[in-house]
CSV table of C-alpha atoms (C1' of nucleotides) in Angstrom, one decimal:
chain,number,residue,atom,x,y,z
A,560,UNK,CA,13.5,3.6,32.3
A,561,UNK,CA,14.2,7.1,32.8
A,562,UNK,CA,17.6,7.6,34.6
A,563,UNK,CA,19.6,10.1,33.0
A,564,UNK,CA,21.1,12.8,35.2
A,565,UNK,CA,20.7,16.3,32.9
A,566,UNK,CA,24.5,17.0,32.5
A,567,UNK,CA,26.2,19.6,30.8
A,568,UNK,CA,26.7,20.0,27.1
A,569,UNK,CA,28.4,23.1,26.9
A,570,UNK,CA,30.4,22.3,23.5
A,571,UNK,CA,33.2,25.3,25.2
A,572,UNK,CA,34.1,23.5,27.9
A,573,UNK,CA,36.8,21.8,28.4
A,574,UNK,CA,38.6,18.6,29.8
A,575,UNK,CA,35.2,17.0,28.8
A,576,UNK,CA,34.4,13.6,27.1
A,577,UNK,CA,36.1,12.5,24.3
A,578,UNK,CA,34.2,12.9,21.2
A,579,UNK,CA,32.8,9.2,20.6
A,580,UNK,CA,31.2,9.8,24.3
A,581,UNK,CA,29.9,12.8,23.4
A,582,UNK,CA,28.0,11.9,20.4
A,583,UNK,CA,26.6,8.9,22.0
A,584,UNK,CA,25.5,10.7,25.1
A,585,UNK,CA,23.7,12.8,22.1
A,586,UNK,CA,22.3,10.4,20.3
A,587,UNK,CA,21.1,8.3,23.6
A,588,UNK,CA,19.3,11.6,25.1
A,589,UNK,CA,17.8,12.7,21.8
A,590,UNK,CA,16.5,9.4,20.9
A,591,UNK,CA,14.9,9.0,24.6
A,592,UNK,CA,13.0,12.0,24.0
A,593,UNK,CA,12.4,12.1,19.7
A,594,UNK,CA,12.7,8.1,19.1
A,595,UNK,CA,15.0,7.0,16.1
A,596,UNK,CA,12.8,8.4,13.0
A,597,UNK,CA,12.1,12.0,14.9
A,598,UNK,CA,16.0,12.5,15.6
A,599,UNK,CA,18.2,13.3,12.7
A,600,UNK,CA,22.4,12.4,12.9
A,601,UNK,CA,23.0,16.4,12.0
A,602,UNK,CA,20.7,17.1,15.5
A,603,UNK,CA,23.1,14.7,16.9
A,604,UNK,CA,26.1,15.7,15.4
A,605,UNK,CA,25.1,19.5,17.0
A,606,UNK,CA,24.3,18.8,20.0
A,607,UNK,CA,27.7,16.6,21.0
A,608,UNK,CA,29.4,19.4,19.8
A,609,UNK,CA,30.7,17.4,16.6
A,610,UNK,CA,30.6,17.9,13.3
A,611,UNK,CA,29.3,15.1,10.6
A,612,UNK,CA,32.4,13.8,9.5
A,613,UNK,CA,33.2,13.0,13.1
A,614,UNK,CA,29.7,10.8,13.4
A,615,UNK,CA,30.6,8.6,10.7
A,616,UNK,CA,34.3,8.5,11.3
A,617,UNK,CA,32.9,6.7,14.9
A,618,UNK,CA,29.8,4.9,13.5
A,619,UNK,CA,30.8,4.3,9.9
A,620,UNK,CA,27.0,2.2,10.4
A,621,UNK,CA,25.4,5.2,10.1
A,622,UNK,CA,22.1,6.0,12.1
A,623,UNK,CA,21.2,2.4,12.6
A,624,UNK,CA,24.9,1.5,14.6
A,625,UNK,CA,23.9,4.8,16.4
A,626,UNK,CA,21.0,3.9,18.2
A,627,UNK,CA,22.4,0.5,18.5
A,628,UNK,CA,25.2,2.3,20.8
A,629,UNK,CA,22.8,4.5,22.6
A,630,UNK,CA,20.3,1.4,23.4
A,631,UNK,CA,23.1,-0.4,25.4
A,632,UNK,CA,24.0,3.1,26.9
A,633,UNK,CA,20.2,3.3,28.2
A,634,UNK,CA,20.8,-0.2,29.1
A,635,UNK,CA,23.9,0.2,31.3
A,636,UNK,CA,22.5,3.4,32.9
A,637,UNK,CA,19.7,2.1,34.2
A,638,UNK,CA,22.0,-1.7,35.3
A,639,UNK,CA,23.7,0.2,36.9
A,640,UNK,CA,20.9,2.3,38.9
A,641,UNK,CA,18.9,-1.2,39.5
A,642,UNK,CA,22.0,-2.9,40.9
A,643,UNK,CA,22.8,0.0,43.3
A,644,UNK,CA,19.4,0.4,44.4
A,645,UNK,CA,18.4,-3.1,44.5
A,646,UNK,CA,21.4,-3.4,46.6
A,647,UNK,CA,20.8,-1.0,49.4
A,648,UNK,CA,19.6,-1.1,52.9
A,649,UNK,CA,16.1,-1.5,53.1
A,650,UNK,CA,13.4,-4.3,52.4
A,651,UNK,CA,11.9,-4.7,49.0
A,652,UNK,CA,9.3,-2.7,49.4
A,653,UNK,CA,11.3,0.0,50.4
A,654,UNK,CA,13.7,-0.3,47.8
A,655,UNK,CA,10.8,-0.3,44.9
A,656,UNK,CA,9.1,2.9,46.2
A,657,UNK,CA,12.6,4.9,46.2
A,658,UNK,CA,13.1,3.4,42.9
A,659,UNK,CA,9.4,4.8,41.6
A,660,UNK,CA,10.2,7.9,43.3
A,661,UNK,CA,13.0,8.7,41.9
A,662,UNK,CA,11.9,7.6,38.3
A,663,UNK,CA,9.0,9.8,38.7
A,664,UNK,CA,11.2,13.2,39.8
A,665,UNK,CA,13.4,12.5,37.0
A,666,UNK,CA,10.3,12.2,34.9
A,667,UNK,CA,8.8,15.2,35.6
A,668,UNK,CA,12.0,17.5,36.2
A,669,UNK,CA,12.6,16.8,32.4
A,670,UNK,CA,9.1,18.0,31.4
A,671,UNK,CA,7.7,14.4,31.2
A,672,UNK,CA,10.0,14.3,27.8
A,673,UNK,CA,12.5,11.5,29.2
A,674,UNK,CA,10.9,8.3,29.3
A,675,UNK,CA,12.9,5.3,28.9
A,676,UNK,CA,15.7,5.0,26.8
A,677,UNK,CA,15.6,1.9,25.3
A,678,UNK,CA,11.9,1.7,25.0
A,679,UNK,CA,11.6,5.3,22.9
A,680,UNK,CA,14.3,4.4,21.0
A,681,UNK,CA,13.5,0.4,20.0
A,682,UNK,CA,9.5,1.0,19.6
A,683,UNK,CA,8.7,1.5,15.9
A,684,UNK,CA,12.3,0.0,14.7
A,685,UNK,CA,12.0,-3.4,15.6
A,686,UNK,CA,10.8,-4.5,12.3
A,687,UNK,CA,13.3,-2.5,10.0
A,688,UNK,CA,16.1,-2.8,12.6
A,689,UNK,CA,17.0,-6.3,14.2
A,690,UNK,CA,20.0,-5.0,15.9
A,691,UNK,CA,18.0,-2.5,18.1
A,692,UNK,CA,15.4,-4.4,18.7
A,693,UNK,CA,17.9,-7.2,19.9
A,694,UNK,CA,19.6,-4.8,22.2
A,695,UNK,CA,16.3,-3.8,23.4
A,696,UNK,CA,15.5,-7.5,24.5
A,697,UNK,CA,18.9,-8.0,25.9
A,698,UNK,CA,18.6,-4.5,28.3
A,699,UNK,CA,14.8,-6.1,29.4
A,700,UNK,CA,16.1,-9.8,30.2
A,701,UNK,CA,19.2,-7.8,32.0
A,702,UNK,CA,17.1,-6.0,34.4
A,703,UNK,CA,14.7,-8.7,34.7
A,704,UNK,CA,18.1,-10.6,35.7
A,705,UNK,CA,18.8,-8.2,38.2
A,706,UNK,CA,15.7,-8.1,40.0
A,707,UNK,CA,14.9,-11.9,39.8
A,708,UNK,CA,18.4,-12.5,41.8
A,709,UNK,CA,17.6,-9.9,44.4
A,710,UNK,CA,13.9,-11.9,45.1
A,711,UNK,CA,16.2,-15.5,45.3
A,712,UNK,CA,18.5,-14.0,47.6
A,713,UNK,CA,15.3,-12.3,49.9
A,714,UNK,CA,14.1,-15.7,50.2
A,715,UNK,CA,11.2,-16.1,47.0
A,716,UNK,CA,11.9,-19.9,44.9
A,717,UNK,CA,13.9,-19.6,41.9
A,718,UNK,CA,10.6,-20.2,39.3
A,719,UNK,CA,8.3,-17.8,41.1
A,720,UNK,CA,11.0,-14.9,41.2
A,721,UNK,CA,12.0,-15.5,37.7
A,722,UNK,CA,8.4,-14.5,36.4
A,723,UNK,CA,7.9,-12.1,39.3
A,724,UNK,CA,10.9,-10.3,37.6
A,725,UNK,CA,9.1,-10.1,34.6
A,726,UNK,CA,5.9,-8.3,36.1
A,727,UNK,CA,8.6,-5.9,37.8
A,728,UNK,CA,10.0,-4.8,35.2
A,729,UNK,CA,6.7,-4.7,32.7
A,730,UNK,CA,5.2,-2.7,35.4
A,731,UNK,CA,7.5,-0.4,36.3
A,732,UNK,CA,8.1,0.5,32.3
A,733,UNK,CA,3.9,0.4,31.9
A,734,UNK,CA,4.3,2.9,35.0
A,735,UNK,CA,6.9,5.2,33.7
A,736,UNK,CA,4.4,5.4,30.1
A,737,UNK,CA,1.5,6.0,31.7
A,738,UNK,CA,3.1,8.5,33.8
A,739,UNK,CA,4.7,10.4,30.9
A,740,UNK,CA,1.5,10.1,28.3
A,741,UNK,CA,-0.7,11.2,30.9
A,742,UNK,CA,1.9,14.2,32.7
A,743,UNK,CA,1.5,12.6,36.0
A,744,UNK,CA,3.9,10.8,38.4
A,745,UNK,CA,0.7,8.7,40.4
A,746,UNK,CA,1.2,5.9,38.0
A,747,UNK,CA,4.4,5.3,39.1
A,748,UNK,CA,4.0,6.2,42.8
A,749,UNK,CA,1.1,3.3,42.7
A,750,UNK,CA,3.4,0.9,40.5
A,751,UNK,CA,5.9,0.8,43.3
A,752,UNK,CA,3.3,0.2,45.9
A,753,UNK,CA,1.4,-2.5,44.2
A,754,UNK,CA,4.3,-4.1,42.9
A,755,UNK,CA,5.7,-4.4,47.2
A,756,UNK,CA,2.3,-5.5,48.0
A,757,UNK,CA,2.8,-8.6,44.9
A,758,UNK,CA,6.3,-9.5,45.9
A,759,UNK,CA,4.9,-9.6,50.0
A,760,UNK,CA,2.5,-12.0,48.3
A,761,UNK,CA,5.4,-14.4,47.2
A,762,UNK,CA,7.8,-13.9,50.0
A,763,UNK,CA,8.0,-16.8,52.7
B,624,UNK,CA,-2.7,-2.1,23.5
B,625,UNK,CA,-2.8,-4.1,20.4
B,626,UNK,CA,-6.4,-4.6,19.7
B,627,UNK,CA,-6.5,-4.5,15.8
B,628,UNK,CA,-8.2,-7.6,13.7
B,629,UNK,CA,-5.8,-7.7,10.9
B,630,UNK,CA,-8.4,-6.6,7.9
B,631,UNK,CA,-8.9,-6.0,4.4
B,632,UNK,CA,-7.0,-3.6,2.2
B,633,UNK,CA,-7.3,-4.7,-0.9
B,634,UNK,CA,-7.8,-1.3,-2.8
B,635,UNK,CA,-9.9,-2.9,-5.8
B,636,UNK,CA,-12.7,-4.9,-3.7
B,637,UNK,CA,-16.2,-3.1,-3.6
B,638,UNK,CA,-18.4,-1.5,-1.3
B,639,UNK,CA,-15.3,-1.0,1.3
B,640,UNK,CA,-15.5,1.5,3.8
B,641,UNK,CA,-15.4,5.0,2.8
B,642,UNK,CA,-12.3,7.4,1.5
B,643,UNK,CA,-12.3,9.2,4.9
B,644,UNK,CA,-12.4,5.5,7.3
B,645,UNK,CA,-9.7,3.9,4.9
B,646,UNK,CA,-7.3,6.8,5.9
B,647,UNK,CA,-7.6,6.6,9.4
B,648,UNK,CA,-7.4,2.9,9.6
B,649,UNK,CA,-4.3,2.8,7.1
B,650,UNK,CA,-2.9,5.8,9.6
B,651,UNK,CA,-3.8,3.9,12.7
B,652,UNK,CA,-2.4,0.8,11.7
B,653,UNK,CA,1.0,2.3,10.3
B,654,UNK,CA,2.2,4.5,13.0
B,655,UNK,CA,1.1,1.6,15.3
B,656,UNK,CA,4.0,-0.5,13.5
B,657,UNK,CA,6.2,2.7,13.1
B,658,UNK,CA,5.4,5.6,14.8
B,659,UNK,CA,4.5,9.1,13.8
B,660,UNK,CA,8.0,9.9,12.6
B,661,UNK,CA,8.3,6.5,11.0
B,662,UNK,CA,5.2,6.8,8.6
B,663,UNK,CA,4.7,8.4,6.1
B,664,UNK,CA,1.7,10.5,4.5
B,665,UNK,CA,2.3,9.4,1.0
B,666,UNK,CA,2.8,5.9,2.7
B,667,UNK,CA,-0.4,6.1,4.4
B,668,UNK,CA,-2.4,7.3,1.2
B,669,UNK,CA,-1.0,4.0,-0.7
B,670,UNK,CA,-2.1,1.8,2.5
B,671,UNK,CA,-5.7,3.4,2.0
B,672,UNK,CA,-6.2,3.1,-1.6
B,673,UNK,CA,-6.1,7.2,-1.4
B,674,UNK,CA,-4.3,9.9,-2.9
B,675,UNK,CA,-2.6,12.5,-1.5
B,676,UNK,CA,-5.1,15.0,-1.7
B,677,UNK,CA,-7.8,13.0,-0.5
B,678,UNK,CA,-6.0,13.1,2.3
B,679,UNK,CA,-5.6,16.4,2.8
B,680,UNK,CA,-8.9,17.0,1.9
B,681,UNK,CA,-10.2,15.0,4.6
B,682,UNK,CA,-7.2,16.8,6.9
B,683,UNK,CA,-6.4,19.7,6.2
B,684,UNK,CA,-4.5,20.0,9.7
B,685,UNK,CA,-1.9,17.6,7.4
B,686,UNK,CA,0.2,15.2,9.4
B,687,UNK,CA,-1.0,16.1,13.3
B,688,UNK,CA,-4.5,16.3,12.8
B,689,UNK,CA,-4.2,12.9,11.2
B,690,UNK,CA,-2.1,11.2,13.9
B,691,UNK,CA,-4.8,12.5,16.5
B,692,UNK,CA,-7.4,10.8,14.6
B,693,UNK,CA,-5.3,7.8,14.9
B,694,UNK,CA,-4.8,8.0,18.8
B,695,UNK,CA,-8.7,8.7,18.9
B,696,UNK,CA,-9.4,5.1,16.8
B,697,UNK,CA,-7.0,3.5,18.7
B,698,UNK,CA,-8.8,4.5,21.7
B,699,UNK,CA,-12.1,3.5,20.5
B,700,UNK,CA,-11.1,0.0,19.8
B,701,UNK,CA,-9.5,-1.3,23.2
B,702,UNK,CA,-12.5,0.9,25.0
B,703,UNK,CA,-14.8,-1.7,23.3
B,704,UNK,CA,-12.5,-4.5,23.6
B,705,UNK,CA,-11.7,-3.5,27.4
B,706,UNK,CA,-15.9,-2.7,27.8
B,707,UNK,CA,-16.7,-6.2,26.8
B,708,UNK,CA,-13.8,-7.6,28.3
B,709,UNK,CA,-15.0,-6.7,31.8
B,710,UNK,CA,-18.8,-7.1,31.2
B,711,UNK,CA,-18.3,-10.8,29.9
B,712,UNK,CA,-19.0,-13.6,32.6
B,713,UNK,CA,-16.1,-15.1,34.9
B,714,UNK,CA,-14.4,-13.7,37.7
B,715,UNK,CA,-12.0,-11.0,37.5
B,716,UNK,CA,-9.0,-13.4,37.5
B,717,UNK,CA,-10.3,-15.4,34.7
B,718,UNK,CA,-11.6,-11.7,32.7
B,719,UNK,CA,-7.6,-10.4,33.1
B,720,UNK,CA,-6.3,-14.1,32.0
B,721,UNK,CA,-8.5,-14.0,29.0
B,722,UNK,CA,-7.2,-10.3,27.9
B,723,UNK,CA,-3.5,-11.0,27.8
B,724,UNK,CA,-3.9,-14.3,26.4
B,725,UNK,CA,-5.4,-12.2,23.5
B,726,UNK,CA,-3.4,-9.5,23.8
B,727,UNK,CA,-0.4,-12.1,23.1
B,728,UNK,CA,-2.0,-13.7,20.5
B,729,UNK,CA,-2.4,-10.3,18.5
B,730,UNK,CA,0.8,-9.5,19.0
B,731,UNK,CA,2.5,-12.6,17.9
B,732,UNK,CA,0.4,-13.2,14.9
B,733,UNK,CA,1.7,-9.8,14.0
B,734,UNK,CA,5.4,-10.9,13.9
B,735,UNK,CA,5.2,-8.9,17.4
B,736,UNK,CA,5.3,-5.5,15.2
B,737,UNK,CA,1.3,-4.2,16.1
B,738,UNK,CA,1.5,-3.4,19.7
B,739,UNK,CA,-0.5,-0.2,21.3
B,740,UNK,CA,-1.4,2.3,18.6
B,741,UNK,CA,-1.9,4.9,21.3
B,742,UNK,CA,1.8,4.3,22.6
B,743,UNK,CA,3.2,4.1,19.4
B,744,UNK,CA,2.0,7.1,18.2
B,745,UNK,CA,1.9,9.6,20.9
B,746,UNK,CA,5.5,8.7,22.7
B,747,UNK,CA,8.5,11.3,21.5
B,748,UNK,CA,5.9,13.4,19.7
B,749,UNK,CA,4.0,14.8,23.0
B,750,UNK,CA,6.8,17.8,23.6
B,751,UNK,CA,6.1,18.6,20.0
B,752,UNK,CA,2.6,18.4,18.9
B,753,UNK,CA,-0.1,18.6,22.6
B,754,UNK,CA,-2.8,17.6,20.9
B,755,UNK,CA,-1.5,14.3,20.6
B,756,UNK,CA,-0.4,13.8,23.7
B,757,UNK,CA,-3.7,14.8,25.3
B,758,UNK,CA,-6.0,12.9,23.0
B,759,UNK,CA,-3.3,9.7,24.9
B,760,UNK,CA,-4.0,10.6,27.7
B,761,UNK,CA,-7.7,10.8,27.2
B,762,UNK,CA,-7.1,6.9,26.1
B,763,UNK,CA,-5.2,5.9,29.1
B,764,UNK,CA,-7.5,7.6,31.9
B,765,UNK,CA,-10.6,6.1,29.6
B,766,UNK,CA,-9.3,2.8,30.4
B,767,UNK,CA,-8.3,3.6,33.9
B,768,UNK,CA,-11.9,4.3,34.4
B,769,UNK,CA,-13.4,0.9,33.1
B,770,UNK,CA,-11.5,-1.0,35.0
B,771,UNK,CA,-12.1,0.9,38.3
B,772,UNK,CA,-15.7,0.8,37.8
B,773,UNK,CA,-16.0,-2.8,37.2
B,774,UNK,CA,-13.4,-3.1,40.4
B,775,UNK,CA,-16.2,-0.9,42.3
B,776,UNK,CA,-19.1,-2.9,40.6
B,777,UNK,CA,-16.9,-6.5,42.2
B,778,UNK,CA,-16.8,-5.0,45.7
B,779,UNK,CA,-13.8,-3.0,46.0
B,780,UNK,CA,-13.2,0.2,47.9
B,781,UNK,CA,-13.7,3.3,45.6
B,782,UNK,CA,-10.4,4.6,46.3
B,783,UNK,CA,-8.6,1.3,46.2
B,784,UNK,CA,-10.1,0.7,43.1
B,785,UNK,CA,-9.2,3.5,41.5
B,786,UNK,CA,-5.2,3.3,42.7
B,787,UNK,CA,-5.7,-0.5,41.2
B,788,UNK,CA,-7.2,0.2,38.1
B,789,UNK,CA,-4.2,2.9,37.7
B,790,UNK,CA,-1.9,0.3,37.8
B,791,UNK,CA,-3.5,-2.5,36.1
B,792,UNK,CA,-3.6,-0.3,33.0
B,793,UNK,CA,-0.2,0.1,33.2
B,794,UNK,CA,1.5,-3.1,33.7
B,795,UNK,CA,-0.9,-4.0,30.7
B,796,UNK,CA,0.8,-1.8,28.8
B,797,UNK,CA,4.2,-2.5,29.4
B,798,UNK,CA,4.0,-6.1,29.7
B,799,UNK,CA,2.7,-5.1,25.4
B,800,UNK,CA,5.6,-3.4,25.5
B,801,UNK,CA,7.9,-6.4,27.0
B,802,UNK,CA,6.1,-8.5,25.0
B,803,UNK,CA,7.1,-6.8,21.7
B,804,UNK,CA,10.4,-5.6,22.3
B,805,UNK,CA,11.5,-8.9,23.8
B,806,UNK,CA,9.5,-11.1,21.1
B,807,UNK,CA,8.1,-13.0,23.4
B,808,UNK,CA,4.5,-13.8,25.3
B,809,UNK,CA,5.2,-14.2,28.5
B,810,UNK,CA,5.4,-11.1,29.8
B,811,UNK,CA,1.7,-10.8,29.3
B,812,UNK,CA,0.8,-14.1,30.1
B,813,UNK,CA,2.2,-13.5,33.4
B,814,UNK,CA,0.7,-9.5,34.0
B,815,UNK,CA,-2.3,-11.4,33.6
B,816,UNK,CA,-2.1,-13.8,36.5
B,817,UNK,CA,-0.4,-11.8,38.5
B,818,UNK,CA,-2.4,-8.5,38.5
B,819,UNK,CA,-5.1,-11.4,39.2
B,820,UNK,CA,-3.6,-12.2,42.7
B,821,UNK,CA,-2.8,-8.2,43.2
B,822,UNK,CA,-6.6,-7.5,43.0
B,823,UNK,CA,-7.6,-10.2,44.7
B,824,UNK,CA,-5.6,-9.6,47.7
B,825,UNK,CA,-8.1,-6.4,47.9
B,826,UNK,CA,-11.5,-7.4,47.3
B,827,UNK,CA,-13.5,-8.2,50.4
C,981,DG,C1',40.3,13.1,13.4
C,982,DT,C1',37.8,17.2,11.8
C,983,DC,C1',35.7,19.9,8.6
C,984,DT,C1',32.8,21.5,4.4
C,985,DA,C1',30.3,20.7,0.4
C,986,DT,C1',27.2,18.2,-1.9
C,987,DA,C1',25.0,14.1,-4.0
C,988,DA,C1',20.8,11.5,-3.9
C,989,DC,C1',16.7,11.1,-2.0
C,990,DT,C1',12.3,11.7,0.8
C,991,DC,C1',9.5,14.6,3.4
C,992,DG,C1',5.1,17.4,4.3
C,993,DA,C1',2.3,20.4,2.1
C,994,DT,C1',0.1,23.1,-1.9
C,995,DA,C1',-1.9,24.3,-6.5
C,996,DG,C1',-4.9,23.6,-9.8
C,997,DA,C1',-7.1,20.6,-13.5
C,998,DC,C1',-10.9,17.6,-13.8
D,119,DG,C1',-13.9,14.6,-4.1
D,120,DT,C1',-10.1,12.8,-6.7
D,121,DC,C1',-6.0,13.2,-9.1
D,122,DT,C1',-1.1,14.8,-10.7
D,123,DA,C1',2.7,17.7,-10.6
D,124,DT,C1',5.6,20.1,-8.0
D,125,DC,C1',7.8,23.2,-4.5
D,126,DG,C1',11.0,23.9,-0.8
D,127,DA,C1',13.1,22.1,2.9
D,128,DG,C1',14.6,18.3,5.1
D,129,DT,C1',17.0,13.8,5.3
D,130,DT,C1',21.1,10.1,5.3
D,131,DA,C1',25.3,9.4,3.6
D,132,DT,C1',29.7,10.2,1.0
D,133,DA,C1',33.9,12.6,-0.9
D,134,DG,C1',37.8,14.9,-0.3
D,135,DA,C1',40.5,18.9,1.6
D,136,DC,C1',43.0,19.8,5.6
DNA sequence: GTCTATAACTCGATAGAC
DNA sequence: GTCTATCGAGTTATAGAC
């Protein structure tokens, strides 16, 4: 899902990330919004502020090790936004629709051009690329992971949270599509709604 | 979603469809399994049987005009799908259970490479090219509608069955897209039952 | 580690014969 | 309508100076 915070690129300023960071923050946010095939390494290369040599002195792999690296960055952003949230005050319910919400402003604040990370970068390479479509699977079953433990711990059995996971995280990724092809946050608004409303269902 | 009968292409069999049907299908089915950036036009005039300026005889708009007509196909074939779908007999439970299970089937007979054309097409091309994206979001708000109405037509609220039918299109679509990029079935297997016990805790 | 230059190739699109 | 040839610009990747 969509969870980058815009950040600056200014390729003057200084004390900022090493160069390695740079260009995978680069390649991460270009691929989120082009996909693999529509973002080129020299696009890359310019927008971390690096030149070419420096992109294959860090990913001698070329392209493919590229979006390898920026899959498991979109992965560990949006761990890491799941476990915080998922861990705050608040029931379920409450959690999911601040989750949604903020999804949605992100969304839109970028134009509806940020979608989800993994997803925009994976789709379409899976057949030519086993490495990033196995990263791909591994961020899914993560945050499926992250969400089945909070259900176990909120009181919902171990076999019906594990596949209520699953619907969470299908729907909120459906949601955040649906919001961006169609340039409207309500799919994801409703998503978290209906998905409190399913889990209410389950809970004992 | 993935709705395509994998079909004929043999370029030397006779009375196949015409010049201008074999090079949407061929562009339908391609940027389904790669993308718009990932495929093509030379690619997509050797899928058809074509040449490159039967293509561009047929689309002169080139590339763009061609994906749209791809989006627009795509469209057309789960609308039917979805249209019988929801008019066949059974309960709305059993309709949604019977949709994924085919949905998965599709999709795993594919080597879990043919998911939603409309998806695969339009995402990291809408910032560039509008007409795509709006001929996507045409699709999703198409099937958006057929699901509300047969939610109406089953007894449900017009308002609730709109906000339902919002989000029933798009865990549909991302449990496709969990599906896929996790290589597995479940994920739809399980949108289907439990979108089932979602709308029914809302009919009357 | 960073930079430039370039090799080797593919892309979308066009022109014009048939 | 169909075909071939080709243009110009783009791509990924590499080589080698610094």
């Amino acid at each position: 899902m969509q969870t980058r915070t815009r950040q600056q690129t200014d390729p003057a300023s200084d004390d900022r990330p090493g160069t390695r960071e740079r260009i995978v923050r680069a390649a991460s946010t270009l691929m989120q919004r082009q996909g693999y095939d529509g973002t080129g390494i020299k696009q890359i290369a310019q927008e971390a502020g690096a030149t070419l040599g420096s992109v294959y002195h860090f990913f001698p792999g070329g392209k493919q090790e590229l979006a390898v690296a920026a899959v498991h960055r979109g992965d560990e952003e949006f761990t890491d936004i799941l476990g915080e949230t998922l861990a705050g005050e608040g029931t379920l319910a409450e959690v999911l629709g601040a989750l949604t919400r903020s999804l949605a402003d992100g969304l839109r604040e970028s134009g509806w051009t940020d979608g989800c990370p993994v997803t925009a970068t994976s789709l379409g390479t899976a057949a030519r690329f086993p490495d990033i479509q196995r990263a791909a699977a591994e961020a899914f079953t993560r945050w499926q992971g992250l969400v089945s433990e909070r259900l176990i711990a909120s009181g919902t059995a171990e076999e019906t949270a594990r596949e209520l996971a699953v619907t969470v995280i299908s729907t909120l990724e459906g949601a955040e599509l649906a919001a961006q092809v169609c340039q409207d946050e309500r799919p994801l608004l409703l998503a978290g709604r209906h998905l409190a409303e399913l889990i209410a269902l389950h809970e004992r």
